[in-house]
mmCIF file of C-alpha atoms in Angstrom:
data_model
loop_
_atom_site.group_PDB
_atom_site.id
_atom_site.type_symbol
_atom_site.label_atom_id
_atom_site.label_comp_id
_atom_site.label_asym_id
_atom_site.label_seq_id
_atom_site.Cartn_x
_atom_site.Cartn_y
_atom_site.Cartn_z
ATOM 1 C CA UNK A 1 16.721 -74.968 -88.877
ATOM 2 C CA UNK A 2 19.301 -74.319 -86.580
ATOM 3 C CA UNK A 3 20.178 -71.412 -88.073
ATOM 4 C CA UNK A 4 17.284 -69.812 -87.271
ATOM 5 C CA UNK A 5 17.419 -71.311 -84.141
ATOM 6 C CA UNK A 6 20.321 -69.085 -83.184
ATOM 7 C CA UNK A 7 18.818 -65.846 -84.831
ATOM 8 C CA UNK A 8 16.224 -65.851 -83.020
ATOM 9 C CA UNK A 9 18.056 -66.523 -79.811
ATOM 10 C CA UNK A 10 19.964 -64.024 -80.665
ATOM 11 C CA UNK A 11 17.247 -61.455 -81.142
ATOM 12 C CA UNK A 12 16.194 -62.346 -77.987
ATOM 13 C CA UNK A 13 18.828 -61.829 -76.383
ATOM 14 C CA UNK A 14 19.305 -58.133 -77.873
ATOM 15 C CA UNK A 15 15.892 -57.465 -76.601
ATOM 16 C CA UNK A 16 16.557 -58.489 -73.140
ATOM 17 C CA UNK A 17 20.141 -56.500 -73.387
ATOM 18 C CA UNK A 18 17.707 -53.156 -74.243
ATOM 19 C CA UNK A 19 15.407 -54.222 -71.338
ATOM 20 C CA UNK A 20 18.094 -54.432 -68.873
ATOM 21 C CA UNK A 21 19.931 -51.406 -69.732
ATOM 22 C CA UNK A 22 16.336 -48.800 -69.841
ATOM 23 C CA UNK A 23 16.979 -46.211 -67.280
ATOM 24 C CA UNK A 24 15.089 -47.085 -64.035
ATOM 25 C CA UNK A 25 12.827 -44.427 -64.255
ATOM 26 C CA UNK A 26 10.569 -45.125 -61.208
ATOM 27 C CA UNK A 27 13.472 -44.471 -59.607
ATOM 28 C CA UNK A 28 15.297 -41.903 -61.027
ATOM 29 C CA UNK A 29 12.014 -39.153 -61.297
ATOM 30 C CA UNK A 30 11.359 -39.503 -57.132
ATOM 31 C CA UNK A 31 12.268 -36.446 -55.425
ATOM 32 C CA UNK A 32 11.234 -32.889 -56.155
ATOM 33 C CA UNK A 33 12.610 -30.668 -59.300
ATOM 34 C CA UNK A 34 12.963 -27.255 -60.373
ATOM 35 C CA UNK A 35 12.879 -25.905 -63.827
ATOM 36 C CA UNK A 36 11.378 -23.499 -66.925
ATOM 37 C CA UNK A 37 9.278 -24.051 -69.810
ATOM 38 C CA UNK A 38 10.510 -22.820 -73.285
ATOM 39 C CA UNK A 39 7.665 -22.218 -75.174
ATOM 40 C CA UNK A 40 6.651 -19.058 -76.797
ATOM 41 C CA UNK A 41 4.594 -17.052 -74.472
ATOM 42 C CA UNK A 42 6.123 -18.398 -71.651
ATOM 43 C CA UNK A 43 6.982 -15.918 -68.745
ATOM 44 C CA UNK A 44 10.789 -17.041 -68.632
ATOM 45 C CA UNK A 45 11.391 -16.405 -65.323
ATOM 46 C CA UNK A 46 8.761 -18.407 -63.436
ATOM 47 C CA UNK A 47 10.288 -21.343 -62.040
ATOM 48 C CA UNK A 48 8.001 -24.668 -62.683
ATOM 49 C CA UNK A 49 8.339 -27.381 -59.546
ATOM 50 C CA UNK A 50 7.674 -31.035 -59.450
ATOM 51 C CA UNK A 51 7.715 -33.321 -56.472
ATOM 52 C CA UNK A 52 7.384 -37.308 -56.880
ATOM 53 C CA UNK A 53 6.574 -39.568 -54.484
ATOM 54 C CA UNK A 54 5.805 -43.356 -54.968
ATOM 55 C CA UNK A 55 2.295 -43.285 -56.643
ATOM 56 C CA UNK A 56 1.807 -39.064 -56.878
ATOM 57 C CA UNK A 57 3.393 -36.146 -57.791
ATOM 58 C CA UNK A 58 2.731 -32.262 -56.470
ATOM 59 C CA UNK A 59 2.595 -29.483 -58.973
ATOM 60 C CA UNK A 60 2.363 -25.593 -59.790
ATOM 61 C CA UNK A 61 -1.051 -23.339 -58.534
ATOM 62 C CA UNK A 62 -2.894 -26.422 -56.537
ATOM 63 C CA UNK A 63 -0.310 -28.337 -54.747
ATOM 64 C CA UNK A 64 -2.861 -31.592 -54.153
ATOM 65 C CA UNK A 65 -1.635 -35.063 -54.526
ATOM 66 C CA UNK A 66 -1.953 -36.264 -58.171
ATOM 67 C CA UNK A 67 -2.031 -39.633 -59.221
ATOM 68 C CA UNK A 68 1.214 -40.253 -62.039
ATOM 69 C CA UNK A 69 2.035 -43.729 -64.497
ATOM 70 C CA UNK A 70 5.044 -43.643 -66.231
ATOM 71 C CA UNK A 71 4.655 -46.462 -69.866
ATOM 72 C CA UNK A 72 7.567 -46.413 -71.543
ATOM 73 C CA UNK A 73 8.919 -42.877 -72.376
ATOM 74 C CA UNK A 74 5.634 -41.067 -71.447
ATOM 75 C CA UNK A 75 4.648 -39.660 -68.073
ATOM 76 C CA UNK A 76 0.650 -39.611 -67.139
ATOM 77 C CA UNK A 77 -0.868 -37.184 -64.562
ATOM 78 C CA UNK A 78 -4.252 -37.683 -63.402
ATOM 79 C CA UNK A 79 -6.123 -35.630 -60.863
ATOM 80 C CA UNK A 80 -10.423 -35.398 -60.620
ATOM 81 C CA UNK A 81 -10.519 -33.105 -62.589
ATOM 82 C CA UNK A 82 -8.645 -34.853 -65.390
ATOM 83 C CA UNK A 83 -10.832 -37.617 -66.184
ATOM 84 C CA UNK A 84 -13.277 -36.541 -67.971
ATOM 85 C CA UNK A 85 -10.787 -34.920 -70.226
ATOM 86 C CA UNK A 86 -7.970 -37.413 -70.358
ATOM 87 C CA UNK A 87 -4.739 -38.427 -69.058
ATOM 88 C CA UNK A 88 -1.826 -35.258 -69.374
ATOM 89 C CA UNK A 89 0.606 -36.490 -70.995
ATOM 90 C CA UNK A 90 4.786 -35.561 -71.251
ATOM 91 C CA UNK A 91 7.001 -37.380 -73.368
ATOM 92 C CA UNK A 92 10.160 -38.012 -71.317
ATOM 93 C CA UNK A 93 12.710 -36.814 -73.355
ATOM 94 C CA UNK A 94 15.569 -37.333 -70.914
ATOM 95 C CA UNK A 95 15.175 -38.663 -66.825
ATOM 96 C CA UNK A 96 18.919 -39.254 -65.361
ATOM 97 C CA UNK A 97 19.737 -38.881 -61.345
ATOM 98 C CA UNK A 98 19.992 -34.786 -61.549
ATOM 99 C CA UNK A 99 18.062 -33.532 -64.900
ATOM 100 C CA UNK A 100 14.781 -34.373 -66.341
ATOM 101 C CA UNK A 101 13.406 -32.843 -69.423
ATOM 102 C CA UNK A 102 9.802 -32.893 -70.819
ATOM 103 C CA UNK A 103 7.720 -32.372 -73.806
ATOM 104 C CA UNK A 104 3.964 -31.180 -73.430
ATOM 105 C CA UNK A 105 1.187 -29.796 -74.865
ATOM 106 C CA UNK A 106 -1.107 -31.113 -77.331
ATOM 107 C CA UNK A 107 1.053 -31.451 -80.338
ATOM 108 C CA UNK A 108 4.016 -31.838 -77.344
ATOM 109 C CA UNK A 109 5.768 -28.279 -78.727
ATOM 110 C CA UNK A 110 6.835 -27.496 -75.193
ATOM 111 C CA UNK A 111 9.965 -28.425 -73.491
ATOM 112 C CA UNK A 112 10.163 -27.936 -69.581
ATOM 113 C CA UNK A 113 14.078 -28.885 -68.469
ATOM 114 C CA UNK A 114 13.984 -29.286 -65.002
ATOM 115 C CA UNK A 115 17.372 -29.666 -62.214
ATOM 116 C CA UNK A 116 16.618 -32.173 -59.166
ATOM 117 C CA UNK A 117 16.491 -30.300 -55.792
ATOM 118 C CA UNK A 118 19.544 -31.928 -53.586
ATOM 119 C CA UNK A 119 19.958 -31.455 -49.764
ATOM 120 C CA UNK A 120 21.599 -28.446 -48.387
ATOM 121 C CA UNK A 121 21.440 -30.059 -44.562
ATOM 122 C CA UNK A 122 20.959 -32.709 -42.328
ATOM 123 C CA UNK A 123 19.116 -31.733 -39.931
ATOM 124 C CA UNK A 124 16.957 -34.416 -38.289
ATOM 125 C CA UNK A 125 14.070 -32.475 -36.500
ATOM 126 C CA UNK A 126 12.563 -33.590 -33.528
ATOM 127 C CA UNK A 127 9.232 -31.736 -34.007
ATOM 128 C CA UNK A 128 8.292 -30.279 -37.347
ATOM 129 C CA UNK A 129 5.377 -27.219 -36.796
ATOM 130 C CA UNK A 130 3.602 -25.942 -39.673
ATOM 131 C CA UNK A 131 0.362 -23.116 -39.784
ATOM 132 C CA UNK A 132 -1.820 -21.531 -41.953
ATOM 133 C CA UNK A 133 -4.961 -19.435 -41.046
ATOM 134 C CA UNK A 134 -7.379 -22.039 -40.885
ATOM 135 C CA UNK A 135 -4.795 -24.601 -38.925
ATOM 136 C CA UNK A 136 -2.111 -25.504 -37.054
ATOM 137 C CA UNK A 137 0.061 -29.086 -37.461
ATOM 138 C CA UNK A 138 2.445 -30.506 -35.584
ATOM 139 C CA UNK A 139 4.703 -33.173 -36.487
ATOM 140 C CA UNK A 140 7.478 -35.413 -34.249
ATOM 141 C CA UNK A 141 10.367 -37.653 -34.831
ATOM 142 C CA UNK A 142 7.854 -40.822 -34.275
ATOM 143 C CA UNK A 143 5.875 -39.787 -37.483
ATOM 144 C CA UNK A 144 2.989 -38.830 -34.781
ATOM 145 C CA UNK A 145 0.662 -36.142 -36.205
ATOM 146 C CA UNK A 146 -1.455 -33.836 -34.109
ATOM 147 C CA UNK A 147 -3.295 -30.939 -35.785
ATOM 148 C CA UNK A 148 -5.272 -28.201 -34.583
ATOM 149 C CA UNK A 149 -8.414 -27.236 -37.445
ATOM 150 C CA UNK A 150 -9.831 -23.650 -36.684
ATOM 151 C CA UNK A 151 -12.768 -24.731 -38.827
ATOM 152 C CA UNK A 152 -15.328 -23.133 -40.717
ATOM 153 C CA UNK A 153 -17.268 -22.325 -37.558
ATOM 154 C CA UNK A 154 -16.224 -20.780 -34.716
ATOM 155 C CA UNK A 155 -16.080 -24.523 -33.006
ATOM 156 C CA UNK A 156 -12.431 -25.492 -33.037
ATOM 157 C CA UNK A 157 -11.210 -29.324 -33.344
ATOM 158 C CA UNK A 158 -8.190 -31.052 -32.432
ATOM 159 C CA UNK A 159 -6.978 -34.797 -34.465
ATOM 160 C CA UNK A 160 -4.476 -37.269 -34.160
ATOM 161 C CA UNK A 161 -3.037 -39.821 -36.494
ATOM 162 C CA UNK A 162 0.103 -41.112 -37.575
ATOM 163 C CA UNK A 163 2.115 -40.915 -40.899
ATOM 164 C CA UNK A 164 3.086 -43.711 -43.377
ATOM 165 C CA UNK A 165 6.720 -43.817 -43.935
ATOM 166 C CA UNK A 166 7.263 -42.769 -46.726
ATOM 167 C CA UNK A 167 5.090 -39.687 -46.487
ATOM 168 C CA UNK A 168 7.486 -38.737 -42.972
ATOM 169 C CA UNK A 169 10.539 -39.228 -45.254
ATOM 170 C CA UNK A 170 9.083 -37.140 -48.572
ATOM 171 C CA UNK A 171 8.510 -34.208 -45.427
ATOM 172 C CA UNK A 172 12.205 -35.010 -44.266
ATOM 173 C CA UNK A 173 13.873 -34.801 -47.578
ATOM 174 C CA UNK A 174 11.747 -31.493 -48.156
ATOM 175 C CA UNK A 175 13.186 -29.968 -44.913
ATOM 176 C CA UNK A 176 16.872 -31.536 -46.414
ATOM 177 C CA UNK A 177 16.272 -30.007 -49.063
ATOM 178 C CA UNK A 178 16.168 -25.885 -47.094
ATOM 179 C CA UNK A 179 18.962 -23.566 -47.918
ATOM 180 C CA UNK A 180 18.895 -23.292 -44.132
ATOM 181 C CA UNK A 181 22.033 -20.917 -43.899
ATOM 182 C CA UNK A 182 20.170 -18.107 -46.242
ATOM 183 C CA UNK A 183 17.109 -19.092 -45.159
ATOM 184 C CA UNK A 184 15.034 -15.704 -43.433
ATOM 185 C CA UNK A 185 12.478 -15.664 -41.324
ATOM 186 C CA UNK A 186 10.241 -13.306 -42.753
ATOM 187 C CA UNK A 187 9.349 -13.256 -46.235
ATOM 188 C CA UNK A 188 7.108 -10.685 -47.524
ATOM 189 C CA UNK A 189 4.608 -10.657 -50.303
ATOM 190 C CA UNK A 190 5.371 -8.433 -53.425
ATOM 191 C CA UNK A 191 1.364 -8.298 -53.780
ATOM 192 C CA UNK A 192 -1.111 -8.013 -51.163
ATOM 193 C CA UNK A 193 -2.017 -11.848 -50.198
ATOM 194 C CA UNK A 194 -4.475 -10.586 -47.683
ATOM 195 C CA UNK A 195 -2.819 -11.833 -44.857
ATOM 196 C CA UNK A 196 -2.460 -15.573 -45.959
ATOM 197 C CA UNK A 197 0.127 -16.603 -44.680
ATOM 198 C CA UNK A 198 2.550 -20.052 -43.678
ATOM 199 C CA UNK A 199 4.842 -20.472 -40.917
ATOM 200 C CA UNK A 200 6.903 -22.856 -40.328
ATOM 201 C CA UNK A 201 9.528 -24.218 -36.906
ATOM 202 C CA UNK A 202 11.533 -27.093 -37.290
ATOM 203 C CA UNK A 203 13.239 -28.085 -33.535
ATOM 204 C CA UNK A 204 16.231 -29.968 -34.280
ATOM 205 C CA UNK A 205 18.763 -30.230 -31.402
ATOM 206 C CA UNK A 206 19.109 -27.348 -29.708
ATOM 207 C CA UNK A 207 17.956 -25.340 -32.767
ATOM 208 C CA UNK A 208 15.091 -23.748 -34.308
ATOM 209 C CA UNK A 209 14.607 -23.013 -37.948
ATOM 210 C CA UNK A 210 11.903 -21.179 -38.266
ATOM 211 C CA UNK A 211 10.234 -18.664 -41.448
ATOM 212 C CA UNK A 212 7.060 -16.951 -42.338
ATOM 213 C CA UNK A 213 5.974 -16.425 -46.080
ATOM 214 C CA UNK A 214 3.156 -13.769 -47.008
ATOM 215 C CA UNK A 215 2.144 -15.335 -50.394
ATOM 216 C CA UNK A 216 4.797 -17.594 -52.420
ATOM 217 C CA UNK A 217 6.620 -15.183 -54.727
ATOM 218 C CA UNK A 218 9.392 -14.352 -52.443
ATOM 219 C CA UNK A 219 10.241 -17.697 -50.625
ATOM 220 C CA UNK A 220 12.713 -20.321 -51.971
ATOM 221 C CA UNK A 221 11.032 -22.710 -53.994
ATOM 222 C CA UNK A 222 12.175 -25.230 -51.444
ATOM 223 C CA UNK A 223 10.531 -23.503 -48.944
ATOM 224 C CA UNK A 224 7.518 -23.370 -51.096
ATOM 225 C CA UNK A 225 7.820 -27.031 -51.762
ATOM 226 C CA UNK A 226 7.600 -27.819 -48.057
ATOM 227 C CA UNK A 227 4.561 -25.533 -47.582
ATOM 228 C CA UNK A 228 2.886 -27.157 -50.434
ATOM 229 C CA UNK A 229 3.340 -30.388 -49.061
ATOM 230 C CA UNK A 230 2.488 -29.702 -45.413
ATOM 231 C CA UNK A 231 -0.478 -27.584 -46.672
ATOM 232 C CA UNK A 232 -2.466 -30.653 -47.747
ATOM 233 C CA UNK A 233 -1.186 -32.906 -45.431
ATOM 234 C CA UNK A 234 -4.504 -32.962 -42.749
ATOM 235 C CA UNK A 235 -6.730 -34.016 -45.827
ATOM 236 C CA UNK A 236 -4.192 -37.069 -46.946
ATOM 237 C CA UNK A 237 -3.919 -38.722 -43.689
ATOM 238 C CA UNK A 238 -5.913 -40.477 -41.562
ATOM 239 C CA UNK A 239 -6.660 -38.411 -38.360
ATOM 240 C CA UNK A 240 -9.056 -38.711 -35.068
ATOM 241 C CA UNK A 241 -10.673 -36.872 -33.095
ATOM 242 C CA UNK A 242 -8.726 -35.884 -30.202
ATOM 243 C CA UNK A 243 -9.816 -33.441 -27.240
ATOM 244 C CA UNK A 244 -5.791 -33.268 -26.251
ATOM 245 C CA UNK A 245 -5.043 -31.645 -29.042
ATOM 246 C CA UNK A 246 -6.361 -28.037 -28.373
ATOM 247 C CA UNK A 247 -5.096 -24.095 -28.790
ATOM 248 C CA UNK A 248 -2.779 -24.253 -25.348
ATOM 249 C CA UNK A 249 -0.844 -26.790 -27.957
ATOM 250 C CA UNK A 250 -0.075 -23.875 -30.413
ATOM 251 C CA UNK A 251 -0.059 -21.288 -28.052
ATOM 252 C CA UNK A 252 3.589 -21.872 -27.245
ATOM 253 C CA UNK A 253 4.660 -23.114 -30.676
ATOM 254 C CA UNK A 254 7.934 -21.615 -31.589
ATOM 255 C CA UNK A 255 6.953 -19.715 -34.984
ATOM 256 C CA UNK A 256 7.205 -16.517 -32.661
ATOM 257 C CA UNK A 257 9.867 -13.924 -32.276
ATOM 258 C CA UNK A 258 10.312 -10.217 -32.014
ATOM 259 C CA UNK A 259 10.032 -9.873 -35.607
ATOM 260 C CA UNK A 260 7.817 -12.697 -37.107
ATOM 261 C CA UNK A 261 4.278 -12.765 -35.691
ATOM 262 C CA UNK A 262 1.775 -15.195 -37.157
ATOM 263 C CA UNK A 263 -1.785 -15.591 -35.523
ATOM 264 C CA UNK A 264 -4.695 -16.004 -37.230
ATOM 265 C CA UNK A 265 -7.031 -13.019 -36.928
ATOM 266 C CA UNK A 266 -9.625 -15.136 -35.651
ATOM 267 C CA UNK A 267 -7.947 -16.161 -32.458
ATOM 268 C CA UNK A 268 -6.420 -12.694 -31.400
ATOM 269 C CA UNK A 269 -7.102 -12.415 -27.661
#
């Protein structure tokens, strides 16, 4: 009897052993990563992104906020559109602090290995600006958030709100994350994107970074990472009305030198 006592202590003990020594991978897969999928048919140099925060992750073609589980080995993305089909699902084949490699498809065939993004600055912005055709955002150091929504009409609407934490500090590590010393301020499109285009300032010190991207096939993926991020930001926030925030805001927004313009047609005077 007490043999088998102490086998099964010891079994237990093995299994907590292998418990305590699983990779943290809540952890570990926060943060955003670039890589390339090696299945046949695959256009090899397209660059996949991901980018993890607590409870959602961003990814290629939509950029929205998708909800993510990680059980065991497997990671789970779910978005809307997702549910009627199913959970996607990519076996984890390896997560550590810098590399993170993935099986999917149906019979999981395809391998994506993908490098995490690490910071090339620290800046610490003061005010982070951000635009688009249909808006204008503006962002300071006290995780305040004002934007200005050209609308669907020709009535144009100012809101106010403020950001959780850890949302300001995903948009920090993002800005971290810009190659800021190659970083141009014009990027054009390859392809005609009809004039839509981003723009973003970041005031930090007595500095502005500043760049304009006509579509997203010329831009660092970091930059592209930030856009994507700041691009759905209005709609994942909590904002109010607020007759403060109006077009004399923008007007003087510092997105504007000699050589990158960006106004939307709409407002031209």
């Amino acid at each position: 009897m007490a043999k088998h006592i102490a086998l099964l202590s010891f079994i237990c003990l093995l299994l907590s052993c292998s418990d305590h020594n699983k990779p943290d991978y809540a952890s570990l897969i926060k943060g955003d990563w670039l890589g390339q999928k090696t299945s046949e048919g695959f256009e090899h140099d397209q660059t996949e992104f991901l980018s993890f925060e607590d409870s959602v992750c961003r990814t290629p073609y939509t950029f929205d906020a998708i909800k993510y589980e990680i059980e065991k080995d497997t990671l789970y993305l779910l978005s809307e559109e997702d549910k009627a089909r199913g959970r996607n699902k990519f076996t984890i084949v390896k997560l550590t602090a810098d590399s993170l490699v993935l099986l999917s498809g149906k019979k999981q065939q395809n391998t994506i290995k993908y490098s995490k993004i690490h910071s090339h600055n620290n800046i610490t912005p003061t005010t982070i600006y951000f635009a688009d055709p249909k808006r204008y955002l503006e962002i300071d150091s006290n995780r305040n958030i004002r934007v200005y929504d050209l609308g669907q009409s020709e009535i144009n609407t100012g809101y106010k709100g403020t950001l959780d934490k850890d949302v300001y500090n995903s948009i920090l590590n993002k800005v971290r994350n810009l190659p800021v010393d190659s970083l141009k301020e014009n990027y054009a499109a390859s392809l005609c994107c009809n004039g839509f285009s981003f723009a973003v300032a970041i005031k930090h010190g007595n500095t502005i970074t500043r760049s304009i991207a006509c579509g997203n096939d010329q831009e660092p993926n970091e930059l592209h990472l930030l856009f994507a991020q700041l691009l759905h930001l209005p709609r994942e926030v909590s904002l109010q009305p607020d007759s403060s925030v109006n077009w004399e805001n923008y007007a003087l927004a510092p997105f504007y030198t000699d050589s990158v313009i960006m106004m939307p047609p709409k407002i031209v005077k």
